XYZ file of C-alpha atoms in Angstrom:
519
model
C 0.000 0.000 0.000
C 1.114 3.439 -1.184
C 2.122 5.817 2.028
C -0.154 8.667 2.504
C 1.344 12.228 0.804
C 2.733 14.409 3.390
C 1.898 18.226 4.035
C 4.734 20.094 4.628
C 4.235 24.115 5.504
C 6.041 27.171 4.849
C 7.955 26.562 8.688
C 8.272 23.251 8.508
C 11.467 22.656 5.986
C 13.654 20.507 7.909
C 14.696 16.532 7.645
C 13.232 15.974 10.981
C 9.819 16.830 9.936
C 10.471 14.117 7.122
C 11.763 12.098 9.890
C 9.407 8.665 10.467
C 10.987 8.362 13.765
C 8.308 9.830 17.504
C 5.317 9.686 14.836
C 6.608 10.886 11.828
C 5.256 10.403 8.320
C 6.194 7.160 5.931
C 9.961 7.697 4.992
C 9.122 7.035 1.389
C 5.895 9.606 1.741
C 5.216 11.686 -1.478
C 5.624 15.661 0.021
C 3.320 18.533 -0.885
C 3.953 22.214 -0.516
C 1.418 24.698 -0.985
C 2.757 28.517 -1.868
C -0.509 30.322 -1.040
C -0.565 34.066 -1.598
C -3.484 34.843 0.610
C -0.862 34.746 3.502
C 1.285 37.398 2.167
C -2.299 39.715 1.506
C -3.638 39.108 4.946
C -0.751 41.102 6.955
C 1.920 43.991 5.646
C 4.702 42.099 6.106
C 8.554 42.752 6.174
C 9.354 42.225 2.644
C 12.712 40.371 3.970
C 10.785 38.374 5.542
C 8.272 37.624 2.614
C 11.589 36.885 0.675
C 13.012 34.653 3.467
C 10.139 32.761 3.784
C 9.219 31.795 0.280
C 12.728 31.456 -0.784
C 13.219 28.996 2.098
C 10.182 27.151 0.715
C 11.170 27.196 -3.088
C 15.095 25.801 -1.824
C 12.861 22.481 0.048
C 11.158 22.188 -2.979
C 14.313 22.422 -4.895
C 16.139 19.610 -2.756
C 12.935 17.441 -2.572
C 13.150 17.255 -6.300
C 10.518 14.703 -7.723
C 9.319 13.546 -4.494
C 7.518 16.799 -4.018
C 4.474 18.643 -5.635
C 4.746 22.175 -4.754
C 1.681 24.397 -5.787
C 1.612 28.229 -6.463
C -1.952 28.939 -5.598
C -4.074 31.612 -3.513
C -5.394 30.181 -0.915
C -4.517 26.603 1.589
C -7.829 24.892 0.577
C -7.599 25.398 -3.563
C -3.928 24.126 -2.764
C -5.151 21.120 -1.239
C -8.245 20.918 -4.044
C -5.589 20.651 -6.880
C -3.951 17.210 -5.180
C -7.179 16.129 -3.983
C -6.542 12.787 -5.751
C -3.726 12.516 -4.468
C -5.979 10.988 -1.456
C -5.855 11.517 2.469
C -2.564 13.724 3.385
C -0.672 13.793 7.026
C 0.876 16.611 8.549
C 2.823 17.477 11.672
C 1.213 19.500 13.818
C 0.842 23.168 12.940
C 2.528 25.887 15.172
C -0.516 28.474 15.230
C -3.854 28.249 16.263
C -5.165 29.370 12.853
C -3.253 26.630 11.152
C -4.296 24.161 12.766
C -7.940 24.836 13.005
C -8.282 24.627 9.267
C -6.388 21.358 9.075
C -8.510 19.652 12.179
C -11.483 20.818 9.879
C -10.870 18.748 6.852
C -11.468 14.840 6.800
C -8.855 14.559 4.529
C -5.811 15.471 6.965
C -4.462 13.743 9.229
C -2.364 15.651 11.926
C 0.928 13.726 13.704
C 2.889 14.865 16.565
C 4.286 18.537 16.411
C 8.354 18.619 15.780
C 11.037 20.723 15.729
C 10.382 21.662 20.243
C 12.368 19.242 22.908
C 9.499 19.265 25.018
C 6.067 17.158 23.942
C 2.782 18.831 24.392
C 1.927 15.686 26.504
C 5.172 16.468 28.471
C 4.672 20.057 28.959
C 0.526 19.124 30.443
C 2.103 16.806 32.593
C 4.458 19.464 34.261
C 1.721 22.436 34.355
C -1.027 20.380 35.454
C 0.956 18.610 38.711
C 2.046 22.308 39.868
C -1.439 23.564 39.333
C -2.846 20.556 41.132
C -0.565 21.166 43.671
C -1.132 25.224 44.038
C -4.620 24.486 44.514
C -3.882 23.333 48.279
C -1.765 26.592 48.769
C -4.914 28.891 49.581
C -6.215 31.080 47.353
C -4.235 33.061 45.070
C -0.960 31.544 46.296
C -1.047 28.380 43.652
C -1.874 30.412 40.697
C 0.674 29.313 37.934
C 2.357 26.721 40.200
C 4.959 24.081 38.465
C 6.404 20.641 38.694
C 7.715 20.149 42.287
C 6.539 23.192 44.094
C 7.726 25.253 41.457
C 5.830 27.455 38.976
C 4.701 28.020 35.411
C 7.448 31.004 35.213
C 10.534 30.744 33.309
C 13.056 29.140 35.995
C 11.103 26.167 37.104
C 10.437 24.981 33.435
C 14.257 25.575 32.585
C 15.350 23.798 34.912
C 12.819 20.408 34.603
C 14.391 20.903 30.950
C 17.787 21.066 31.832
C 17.487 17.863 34.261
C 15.218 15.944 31.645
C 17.073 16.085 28.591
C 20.488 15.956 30.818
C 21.793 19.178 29.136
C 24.732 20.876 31.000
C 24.347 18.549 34.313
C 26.864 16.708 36.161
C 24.812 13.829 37.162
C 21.490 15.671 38.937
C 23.461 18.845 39.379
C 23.401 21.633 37.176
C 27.642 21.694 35.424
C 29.384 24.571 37.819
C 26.452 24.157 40.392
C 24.221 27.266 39.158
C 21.193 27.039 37.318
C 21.180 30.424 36.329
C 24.196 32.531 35.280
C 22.465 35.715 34.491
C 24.373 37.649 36.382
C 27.785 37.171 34.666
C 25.566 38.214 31.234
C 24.202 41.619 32.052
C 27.840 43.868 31.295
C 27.551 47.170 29.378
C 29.031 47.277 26.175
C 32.402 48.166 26.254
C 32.869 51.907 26.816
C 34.789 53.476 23.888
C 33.938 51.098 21.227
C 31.909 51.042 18.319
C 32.019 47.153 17.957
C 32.338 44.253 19.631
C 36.057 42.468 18.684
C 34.414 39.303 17.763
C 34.309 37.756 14.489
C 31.158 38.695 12.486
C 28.571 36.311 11.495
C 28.082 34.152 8.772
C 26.362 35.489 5.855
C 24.335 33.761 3.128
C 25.519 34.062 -0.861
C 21.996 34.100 -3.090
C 21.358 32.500 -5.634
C 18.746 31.812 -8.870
C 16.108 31.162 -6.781
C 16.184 34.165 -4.582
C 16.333 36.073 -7.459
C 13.638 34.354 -8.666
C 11.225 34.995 -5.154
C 12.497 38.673 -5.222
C 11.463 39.170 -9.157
C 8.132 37.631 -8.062
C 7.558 39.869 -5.206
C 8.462 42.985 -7.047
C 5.583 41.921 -9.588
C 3.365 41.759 -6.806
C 3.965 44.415 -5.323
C 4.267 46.394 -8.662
C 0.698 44.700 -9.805
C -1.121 46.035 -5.843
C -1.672 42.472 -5.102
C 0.718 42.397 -1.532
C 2.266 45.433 0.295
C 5.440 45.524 2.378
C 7.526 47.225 4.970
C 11.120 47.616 5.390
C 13.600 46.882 3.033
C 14.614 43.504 1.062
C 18.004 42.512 -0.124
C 20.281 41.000 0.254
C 18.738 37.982 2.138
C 20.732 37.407 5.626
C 19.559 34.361 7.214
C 19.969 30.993 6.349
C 17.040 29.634 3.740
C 18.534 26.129 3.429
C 19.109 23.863 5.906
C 23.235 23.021 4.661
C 23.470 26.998 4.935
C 21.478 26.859 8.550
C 24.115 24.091 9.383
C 26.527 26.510 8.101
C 25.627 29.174 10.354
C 25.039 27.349 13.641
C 28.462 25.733 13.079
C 30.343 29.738 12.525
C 28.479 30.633 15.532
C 29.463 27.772 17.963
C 33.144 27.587 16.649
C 33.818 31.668 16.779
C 31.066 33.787 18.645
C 30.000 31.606 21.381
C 32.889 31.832 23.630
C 31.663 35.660 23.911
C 28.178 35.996 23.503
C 27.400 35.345 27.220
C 28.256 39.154 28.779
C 27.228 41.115 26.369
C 24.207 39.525 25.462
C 21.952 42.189 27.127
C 24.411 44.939 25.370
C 23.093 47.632 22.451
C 25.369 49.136 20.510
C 24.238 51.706 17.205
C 27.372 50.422 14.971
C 27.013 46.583 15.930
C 23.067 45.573 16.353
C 24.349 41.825 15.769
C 26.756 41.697 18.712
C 27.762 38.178 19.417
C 24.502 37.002 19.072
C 23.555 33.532 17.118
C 20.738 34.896 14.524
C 19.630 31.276 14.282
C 16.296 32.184 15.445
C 15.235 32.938 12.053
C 16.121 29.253 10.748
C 15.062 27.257 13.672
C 11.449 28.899 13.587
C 11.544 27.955 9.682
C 12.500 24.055 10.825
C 15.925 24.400 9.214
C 17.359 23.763 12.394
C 16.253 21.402 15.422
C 16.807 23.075 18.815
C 18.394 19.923 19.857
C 21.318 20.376 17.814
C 21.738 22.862 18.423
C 22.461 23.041 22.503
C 24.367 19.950 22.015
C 26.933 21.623 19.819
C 26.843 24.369 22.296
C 27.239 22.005 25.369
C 29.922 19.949 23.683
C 32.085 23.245 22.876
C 31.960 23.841 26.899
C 32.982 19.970 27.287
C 35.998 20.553 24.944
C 37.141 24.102 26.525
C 36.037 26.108 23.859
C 33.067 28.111 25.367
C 32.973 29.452 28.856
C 29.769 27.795 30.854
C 28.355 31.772 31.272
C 27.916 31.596 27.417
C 27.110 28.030 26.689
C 24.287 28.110 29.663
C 23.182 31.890 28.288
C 22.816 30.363 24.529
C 21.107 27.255 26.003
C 18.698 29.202 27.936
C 17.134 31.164 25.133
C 16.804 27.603 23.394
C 15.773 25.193 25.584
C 14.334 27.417 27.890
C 12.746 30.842 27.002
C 12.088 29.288 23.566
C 9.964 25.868 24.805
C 8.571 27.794 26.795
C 6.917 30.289 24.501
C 5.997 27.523 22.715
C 3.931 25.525 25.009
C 2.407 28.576 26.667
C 0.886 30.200 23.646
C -0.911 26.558 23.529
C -1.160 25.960 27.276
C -3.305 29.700 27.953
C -5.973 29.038 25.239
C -6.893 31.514 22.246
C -8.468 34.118 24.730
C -5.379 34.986 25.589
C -4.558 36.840 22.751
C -7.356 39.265 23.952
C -5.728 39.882 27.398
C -5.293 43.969 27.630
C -5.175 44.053 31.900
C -3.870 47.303 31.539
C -6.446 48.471 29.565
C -4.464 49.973 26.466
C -5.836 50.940 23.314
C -4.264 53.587 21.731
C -3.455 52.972 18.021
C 0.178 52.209 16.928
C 1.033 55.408 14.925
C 1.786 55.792 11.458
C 5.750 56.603 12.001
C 6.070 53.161 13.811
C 3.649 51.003 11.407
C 5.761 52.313 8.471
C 9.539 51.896 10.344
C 10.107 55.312 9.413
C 13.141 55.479 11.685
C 14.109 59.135 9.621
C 10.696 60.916 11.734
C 11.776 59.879 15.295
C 14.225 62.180 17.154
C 15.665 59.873 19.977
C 18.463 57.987 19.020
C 17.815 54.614 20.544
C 14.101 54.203 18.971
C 15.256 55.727 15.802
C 18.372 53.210 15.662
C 16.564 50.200 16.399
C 13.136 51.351 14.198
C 15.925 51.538 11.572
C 17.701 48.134 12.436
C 14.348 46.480 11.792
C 13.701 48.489 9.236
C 17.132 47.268 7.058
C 16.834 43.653 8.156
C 13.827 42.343 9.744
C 15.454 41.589 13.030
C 17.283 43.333 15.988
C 18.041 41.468 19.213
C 15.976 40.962 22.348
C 16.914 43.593 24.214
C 15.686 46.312 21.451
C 13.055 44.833 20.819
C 12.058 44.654 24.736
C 13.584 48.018 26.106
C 13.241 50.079 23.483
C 10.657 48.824 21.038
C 8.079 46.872 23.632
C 8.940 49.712 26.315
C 8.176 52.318 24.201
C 4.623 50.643 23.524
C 3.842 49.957 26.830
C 4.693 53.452 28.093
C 2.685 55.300 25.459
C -0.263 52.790 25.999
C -0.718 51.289 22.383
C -3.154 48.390 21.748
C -1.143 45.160 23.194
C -3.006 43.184 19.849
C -2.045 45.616 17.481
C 1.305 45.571 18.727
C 1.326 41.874 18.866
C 0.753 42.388 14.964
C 3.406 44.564 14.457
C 6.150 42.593 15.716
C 4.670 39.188 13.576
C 4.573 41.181 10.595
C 7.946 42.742 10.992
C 10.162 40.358 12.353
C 11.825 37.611 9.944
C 11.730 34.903 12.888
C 7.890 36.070 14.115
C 4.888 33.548 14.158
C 1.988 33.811 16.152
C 3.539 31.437 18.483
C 6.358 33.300 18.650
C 5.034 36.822 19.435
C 2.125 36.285 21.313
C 3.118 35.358 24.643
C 6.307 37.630 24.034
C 4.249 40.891 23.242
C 1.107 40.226 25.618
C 2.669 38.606 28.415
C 6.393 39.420 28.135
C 6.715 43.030 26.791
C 2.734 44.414 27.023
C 2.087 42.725 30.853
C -1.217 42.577 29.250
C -1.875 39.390 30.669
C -1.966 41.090 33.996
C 1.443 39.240 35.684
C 0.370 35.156 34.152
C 3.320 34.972 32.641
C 6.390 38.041 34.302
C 6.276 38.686 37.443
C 6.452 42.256 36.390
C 6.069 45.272 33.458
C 9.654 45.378 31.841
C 10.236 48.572 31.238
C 12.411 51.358 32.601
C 13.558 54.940 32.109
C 16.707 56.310 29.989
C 18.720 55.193 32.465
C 18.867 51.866 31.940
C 19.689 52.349 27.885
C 22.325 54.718 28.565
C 24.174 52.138 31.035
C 23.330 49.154 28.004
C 24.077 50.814 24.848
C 26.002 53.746 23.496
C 22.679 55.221 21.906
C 22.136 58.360 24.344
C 25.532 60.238 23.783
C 24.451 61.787 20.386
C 20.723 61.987 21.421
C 18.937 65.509 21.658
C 17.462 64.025 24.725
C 19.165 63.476 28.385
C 18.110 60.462 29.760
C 18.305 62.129 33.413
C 16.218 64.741 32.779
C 12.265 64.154 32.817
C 11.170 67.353 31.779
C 11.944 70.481 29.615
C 13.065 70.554 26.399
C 15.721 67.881 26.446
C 13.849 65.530 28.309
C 14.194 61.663 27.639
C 10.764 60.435 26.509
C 11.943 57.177 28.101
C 12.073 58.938 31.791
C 9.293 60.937 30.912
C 7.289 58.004 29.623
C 8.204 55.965 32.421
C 7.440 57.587 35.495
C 3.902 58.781 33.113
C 3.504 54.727 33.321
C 3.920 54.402 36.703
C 1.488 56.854 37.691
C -0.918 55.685 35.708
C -1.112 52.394 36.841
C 0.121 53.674 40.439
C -3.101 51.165 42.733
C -1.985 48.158 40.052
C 1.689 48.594 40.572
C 1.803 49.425 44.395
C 0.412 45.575 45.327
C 2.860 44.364 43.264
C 6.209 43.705 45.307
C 8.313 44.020 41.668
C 6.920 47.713 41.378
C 6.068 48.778 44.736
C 9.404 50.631 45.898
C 9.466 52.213 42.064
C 6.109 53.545 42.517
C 6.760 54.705 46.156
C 9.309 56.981 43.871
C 7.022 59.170 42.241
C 6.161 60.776 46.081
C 9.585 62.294 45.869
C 9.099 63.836 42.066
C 8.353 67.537 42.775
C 7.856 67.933 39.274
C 5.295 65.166 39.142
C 2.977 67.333 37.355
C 5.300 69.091 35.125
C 6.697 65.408 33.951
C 3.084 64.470 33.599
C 2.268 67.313 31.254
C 5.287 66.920 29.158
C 4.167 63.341 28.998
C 0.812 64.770 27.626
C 1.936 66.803 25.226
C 4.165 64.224 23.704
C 1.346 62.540 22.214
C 2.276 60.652 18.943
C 4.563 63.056 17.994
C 7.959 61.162 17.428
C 10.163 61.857 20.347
């Protein structure tokens, strides 16, 4: 009997999605690929990231050969009408909610395990449910949240049940050095006096016929008002093939590891790349497994090469912070996208929307708004402190800016960004996720980046003509949410601050005034 065709989509492009192995599909399965335009008409997306994407898809096609029947159509369902006799398809599990409601609504799909995450969605149930089991006999309130062995649904507790059940960087049940968490070591300021970073830059892809190809289609597009874009395209800069993903993670791990650790947190104007990896672009395509990569990473600290403060840094953001976005934008339920706690719903303005860094005055927003602007991606720390800060200060819609960073963003999926932007950078899930709002006043940029020295601003001063709209902004925040943030034990000694602003009200109307005028 003939094995059934196998669905492949757009993020799905790696061999272990092809892989028969945990629930796979038939190793001799016929593939299918379905290019449908309605994606790129439903969102104004990065055009780098349109070109990523697609060119990503056409190079699987490419390598699949024969084996695969890739369709150029405008929509998922005439896709799957035009291999309809093709007969029942499988397909691994979908990584957003949309997805995979239109493939659990046809008879003619079967879906298989999800791939490309370390942790099962049967795993990750089993962990949430015995904490919240267990916080229910805590008293009310106390459980809320509450993890695998008394711990809790935040960040640490699930890194750590990672850590010990896939044995990565442990010395029998001890974490290697005897810290879970070396944070503290990874927080430095970039150097003071330098432009750069002395590390070795990153690897870079070379294009080829087909990008040319995806980028000649997308100009026709475009040209013909069939799609619209933001931000610039060309020439592409993350890996669209898994040998060049290979490529890449391999560069990293051999000569920017060893340093990414302290200045991970680091922003600096000339150098928005840093020591970081930029293989979160290729792992959300599939390209990569996150496996892989934290044993290369692990093995470099076994042989010397990498000191533990980078290797466990790198390994967090994988097999931490990244399985766990994963499993809680399927753990909270759909209605979480329409958490807004703080009750936010100012529109994003038009400056932002069109990354028209040129309109915006301070120096860090305009740098970053540019970064993204150029290439679709700037590091977490941007995007948090100055992009997601800037948004939560000013009050914008937490959905619409949950948009904005999917649309904008080369590695963004709804997976991806929604727990980030609502519960991470918005706090619009009220504290279900942070413990805490993350954001902060010019301080805080001018000790982690070498953005405010050419600014018109002055990120002490809160009012007058050169104040910082971060410090203004901020202590506007607190204010405004001054009965929320006072309970809170993260906030209440920050908000206890505003009784000794004499120039509360001044700040406050220089706050007002701002409006969406670029500051």
């Amino acid at each position: 009997m003939a094995p059934r065709p196998h669905w492949l989509f757009g993020d799905q492009l790696g061999p272990h999605f092809l892989d028969p192995r945990h629930g796979g599909p038939d190793d001799r399965a016929p593939v299918v690929m379905i290019e449908a335009r309605s994606v790129l008409r439903r969102r104004r997306f990065h055009r780098a990231k349109a070109h990523l994407v697609l060119s990503a898809m056409r190079h699987r096609a490419a390598e699949l050969g024969d084996r695969v029947t890739y369709v150029r159509t405008e929509t998922y369902g005439e896709g799957l009408e035009k291999v309809r006799g093709r007969g029942p398809l499988t397909v691994c599990h979908p990584t957003s909610r949309r997805a995979l409601e239109f493939v659990s609504g046809r008879e003619d799909v079967e879906i298989l395990p999800a791939k490309g995450f370390l942790v099962s969605h049967d795993d990750f149930a089993e962990w949430a449910g015995k904490g919240e089991a267990e916080g229910k006999g805590k008293g009310k309130g106390q459980g809320r949240g509450q993890g695998k062995g008394g711990g809790n649904l935040r960040l640490e507790g699930f890194y750590r049940w990672v850590r010990e059940r896939h044995e990565l960087l442990m010395d029998g049940d001890r974490p290697v050095g005897g810290r879970w968490n070396l944070d503290h070591e990874n927080r430095e300021p970039p150097p003071r006096g330098q432009e750069t970073l002395d590390v070795r830059g990153p690897w870079r892809p070379s294009e080829d016929e087909i990008d040319e190809e995806v980028r000649h289609d997308l100009d026709r597009w475009e040209r013909d008002g069939e799609v619209s874009f933001v931000g610039r395209d060309g020439p592409r800069l993350f890996p669209a093939t898994r040998r060049e993903a290979r490529t890449a993670l391999r560069h990293f791990v051999a000569h920017r590891l060893a340093g990414f650790g302290p200045h991970e947190d680091a922003m600096l104007a000339a150098d928005p790349v840093l020591s970081h990896s930029l293989l979160s672009a290729p792992l959300n395509l599939g390209l990569l497994d996150p496996a892989e990569c934290v044993e290369l990473a692990e093995e470099a600290y076994r042989e010397g090469d990498a000191p533990l403060n980078s290797v466990e840094g790198f390994v967090r953001q994988i097999a931490g912070w990244r399985e766990y976005v994963w499993h809680l934008y399927w753990h909270f339920g759909e209605e979480y996208r329409h958490r807004n706690a703080l009750r936010h719903t100012d529109p994003l303005p038009g400056w932002f929307l069109d990354l028209d860094a040129d309109a915006v005055t301070a120096h860090c927003l305009s740098t970053v708004l540019a970064q993204v602007r150029d290439t679709g991606w700037t590091h977490h720390i941007p995007r948090l402190m100055v992009l997601g800060s800037r948004a939560l200060q000013d009050g914008w819609d937490p959905a619409a800016v949950t948009d904005w960073f999917h649309r904008c963003f080369v590695d963004g999926y709804d997976w991806v960004m929604l727990p980030n932007v609502v519960g991470m950078s918005q706090y619009a899930d009220g504290g279900r996720m942070t413990t805490k709002p993350y954001t902060s006043g010019g301080a805080y940029i001018h000790r982690m980046s070498d953005f405010c020295a050419p600014c018109a601003y002055r990120p002490t001063d809160r009012t007058g003509e050169q104040a910082c709209p971060y410090t203004t902004g901020y202590w506007a925040f607190l204010h405004r949410h001054r009965t929320r943030l006072a309970a809170n034990h993260r906030t209440a000694r920050a908000v206890k601050g505003l009784d000794r602003l004499k120039d509360l009200r001044e700040l406050l109307e220089t706050a007002a005034d701002r409006g969406d005028t670029p500051p």
